[in-house]
Structures are given as C-alpha cells and as structure tokens.
PDB file of C-alpha atoms in Angstrom:
ATOM      1  CA  MET A   1      18.237  75.798 286.586  1.00  0.00           C
ATOM      2  CA  PHE A   2      17.965  74.049 289.932  1.00  0.00           C
ATOM      3  CA  GLY A   3      15.084  73.444 292.320  1.00  0.00           C
ATOM      4  CA  THR A   4      13.037  71.137 294.430  1.00  0.00           C
ATOM      5  CA  VAL A   5       9.823  69.170 294.435  1.00  0.00           C
ATOM      6  CA  ALA A   6       8.273  68.806 297.864  1.00  0.00           C
ATOM      7  CA  ARG A   7       5.377  66.716 299.120  1.00  0.00           C
ATOM      8  CA  MET A   8       3.658  68.234 302.142  1.00  0.00           C
ATOM      9  CA  LYS A   9       0.808  66.972 304.282  1.00  0.00           C
ATOM     10  CA  PHE A  10      -0.872  69.768 306.226  1.00  0.00           C
ATOM     11  CA  LYS A  11      -2.889  69.644 309.402  1.00  0.00           C
ATOM     12  CA  PRO A  12      -6.624  70.106 308.751  1.00  0.00           C
ATOM     13  CA  GLY A  13      -7.388  73.771 308.089  1.00  0.00           C
ATOM     14  CA  ALA A  14      -3.720  74.769 307.698  1.00  0.00           C
ATOM     15  CA  TYR A  15      -3.628  74.992 303.884  1.00  0.00           C
ATOM     16  CA  GLU A  16      -4.871  78.582 303.839  1.00  0.00           C
ATOM     17  CA  LYS A  17      -2.154  79.600 306.317  1.00  0.00           C
ATOM     18  CA  MET A  18       0.421  78.031 303.978  1.00  0.00           C
ATOM     19  CA  GLU A  19      -0.875  80.225 301.142  1.00  0.00           C
ATOM     20  CA  ALA A  20      -0.206  83.326 303.250  1.00  0.00           C
ATOM     21  CA  LEU A  21       3.339  82.132 303.983  1.00  0.00           C
ATOM     22  CA  MET A  22       3.949  81.506 300.280  1.00  0.00           C
ATOM     23  CA  LYS A  23       2.853  85.037 299.471  1.00  0.00           C
ATOM     24  CA  GLY A  24       5.400  86.308 301.993  1.00  0.00           C
ATOM     25  CA  PHE A  25       8.149  84.291 300.285  1.00  0.00           C
ATOM     26  CA  GLU A  26       7.186  85.578 296.847  1.00  0.00           C
ATOM     27  CA  GLU A  27       7.269  89.183 298.107  1.00  0.00           C
ATOM     28  CA  ARG A  28      10.876  88.812 299.360  1.00  0.00           C
ATOM     29  CA  ASN A  29      12.403  89.142 295.857  1.00  0.00           C
ATOM     30  CA  VAL A  30      14.873  86.321 296.480  1.00  0.00           C
ATOM     31  CA  PRO A  31      17.913  86.522 294.162  1.00  0.00           C
ATOM     32  CA  GLY A  32      17.800  83.806 291.507  1.00  0.00           C
ATOM     33  CA  PHE A  33      14.191  82.779 292.217  1.00  0.00           C
ATOM     34  CA  LEU A  34      12.326  81.906 289.007  1.00  0.00           C
ATOM     35  CA  PHE A  35       9.037  80.184 289.806  1.00  0.00           C
ATOM     36  CA  THR A  36       6.912  78.193 292.166  1.00  0.00           C
ATOM     37  CA  ALA A  37       3.856  76.029 291.569  1.00  0.00           C
ATOM     38  CA  VAL A  38       1.712  74.296 294.171  1.00  0.00           C
ATOM     39  CA  TYR A  39      -0.510  71.338 293.343  1.00  0.00           C
ATOM     40  CA  ARG A  40      -3.311  70.414 295.732  1.00  0.00           C
ATOM     41  CA  SER A  41      -4.559  66.833 295.797  1.00  0.00           C
ATOM     42  CA  LYS A  42      -8.156  66.312 294.716  1.00  0.00           C
ATOM     43  CA  THR A  43      -8.483  63.249 296.967  1.00  0.00           C
ATOM     44  CA  ASP A  44      -6.871  64.837 300.045  1.00  0.00           C
ATOM     45  CA  PRO A  45      -7.044  68.653 300.197  1.00  0.00           C
ATOM     46  CA  ASN A  46      -4.432  68.638 302.981  1.00  0.00           C
ATOM     47  CA  GLU A  47      -1.782  67.116 300.700  1.00  0.00           C
ATOM     48  CA  THR A  48       0.217  69.283 298.291  1.00  0.00           C
ATOM     49  CA  TRP A  49       3.204  69.035 295.988  1.00  0.00           C
ATOM     50  CA  MET A  50       5.261  72.149 295.440  1.00  0.00           C
ATOM     51  CA  THR A  51       7.873  72.857 292.792  1.00  0.00           C
ATOM     52  CA  VAL A  52      10.342  75.705 293.147  1.00  0.00           C
ATOM     53  CA  GLY A  53      12.905  76.784 290.568  1.00  0.00           C
ATOM     54  CA  PHE A  54      16.024  78.944 290.770  1.00  0.00           C
ATOM     55  CA  GLU A  55      18.474  80.168 288.142  1.00  0.00           C
ATOM     56  CA  ASP A  56      21.183  77.854 289.481  1.00  0.00           C
ATOM     57  CA  GLU A  57      22.148  75.664 292.417  1.00  0.00           C
ATOM     58  CA  ALA A  58      24.157  78.451 294.070  1.00  0.00           C
ATOM     59  CA  SER A  59      21.129  80.758 294.334  1.00  0.00           C
ATOM     60  CA  TYR A  60      18.977  77.826 295.511  1.00  0.00           C
ATOM     61  CA  ARG A  61      21.492  76.983 298.274  1.00  0.00           C
ATOM     62  CA  ALA A  62      21.905  80.652 299.229  1.00  0.00           C
ATOM     63  CA  ASN A  63      18.141  80.869 299.750  1.00  0.00           C
ATOM     64  CA  ALA A  64      18.133  77.639 301.767  1.00  0.00           C
ATOM     65  CA  ASP A  65      20.881  79.059 304.021  1.00  0.00           C
ATOM     66  CA  ASP A  66      19.167  82.447 304.471  1.00  0.00           C
ATOM     67  CA  PRO A  67      17.991  83.052 308.086  1.00  0.00           C
ATOM     68  CA  GLU A  68      14.700  84.481 306.733  1.00  0.00           C
ATOM     69  CA  MET A  69      14.043  81.223 304.872  1.00  0.00           C
ATOM     70  CA  ASP A  70      14.851  79.252 308.028  1.00  0.00           C
ATOM     71  CA  LYS A  71      12.298  81.346 309.926  1.00  0.00           C
ATOM     72  CA  MET A  72       9.660  80.667 307.242  1.00  0.00           C
ATOM     73  CA  SER A  73      10.502  76.939 307.229  1.00  0.00           C
ATOM     74  CA  LYS A  74       9.827  76.763 310.959  1.00  0.00           C
ATOM     75  CA  GLN A  75       6.452  78.423 310.396  1.00  0.00           C
ATOM     76  CA  TYR A  76       5.676  75.817 307.718  1.00  0.00           C
ATOM     77  CA  GLU A  77       6.642  72.972 310.056  1.00  0.00           C
ATOM     78  CA  GLU A  78       4.004  74.130 312.557  1.00  0.00           C
ATOM     79  CA  LEU A  79       1.347  73.657 309.852  1.00  0.00           C
ATOM     80  CA  LEU A  80       2.439  70.178 308.777  1.00  0.00           C
ATOM     81  CA  ALA A  81       0.928  66.900 309.938  1.00  0.00           C
ATOM     82  CA  GLU A  82       4.171  65.071 309.042  1.00  0.00           C
ATOM     83  CA  PRO A  83       7.678  65.993 307.868  1.00  0.00           C
ATOM     84  CA  PRO A  84       7.892  67.154 304.240  1.00  0.00           C
ATOM     85  CA  GLU A  85       9.612  65.142 301.525  1.00  0.00           C
ATOM     86  CA  TRP A  86      12.200  67.170 299.559  1.00  0.00           C
ATOM     87  CA  HIS A  87      13.594  66.131 296.194  1.00  0.00           C
ATOM     88  CA  ASP A  88      16.286  68.562 294.991  1.00  0.00           C
ATOM     89  CA  GLY A  89      17.781  68.476 291.530  1.00  0.00           C
ATOM     90  CA  GLU A  90      18.774  70.115 288.298  1.00  0.00           C
ATOM     91  CA  ILE A  91      15.828  71.261 286.178  1.00  0.00           C
ATOM     92  CA  VAL A  92      16.644  69.775 282.795  1.00  0.00           C
ATOM     93  CA  SER A  93      13.434  70.654 280.956  1.00  0.00           C
ATOM     94  CA  MET A  94      10.673  73.205 281.384  1.00  0.00           C
ATOM     95  CA  ARG A  95       8.291  74.231 278.628  1.00  0.00           C
ATOM     96  CA  SER A  96       5.188  76.350 278.461  1.00  0.00           C
ATOM     97  CA  ALA A  97       2.582  76.554 275.723  1.00  0.00           C
ATOM     98  CA  LYS A  98       3.649  80.167 275.214  1.00  0.00           C
ATOM     99  CA  ASP A  99       7.278  79.099 274.629  1.00  0.00           C
ATOM    100  CA  LEU A 100       6.255  76.322 272.235  1.00  0.00           C
ATOM    101  CA  ALA A 101       4.082  78.717 270.218  1.00  0.00           C
ATOM    102  CA  LYS A 102       7.170  80.828 269.456  1.00  0.00           C
ATOM    103  CA  THR A 103       8.993  77.950 267.743  1.00  0.00           C
TER     104      THR A 103
END
C-alpha cells in the first residue's frame, strides 16, 4: 500500500467546504483508492491531518496526475490559509480492531 499524510490549515469557515470536496473525491471511484481519514484538531478547528491510502504507488501517482484531481486540488488551495504539508510513503502497517479480532 502507498499513501500520504497531509497537514492542512484552513481559512476560518472553510472546513465545511472541504468536507463537500472530499465527498466529491470519494464518489469518483478512483482506481486503487482504499481509504481516507481526516483528523480535526481540538485546539484549532481549522487545522486537519488527512491520511489517504492506495493499493500501490502506481495507483497513487496515477490519481495525483489525473486532471480531475488537479482541479480538486486547486479548489482545496482556495480554502487553505497556508500551503499544505504532504508526506508520501509506503504504508507498512495498518490494523483495525475488526482485523485483530479475527486472529
């Protein structure tokens, strides 16, 4: 698996608009897409961390190079108070309570 962790700082009131954009991404049925999770800071509701996972690096890169994703990224940028921080890498471990209960 391959993915990214991103830190984003939104303009005041823009978080809800980001949620609508995320829903649009999730509805696209992107090949290789596995999951996304967004964490919202308790101390600053305009700061979030997002994790996104794909089956492999090739599908991750294909999504990053997709013109539709570029269009969505530009919409995100309009909502941000500062540039996002991206941290791409191989997902080496991911467990859920459901998975652990099966072992």
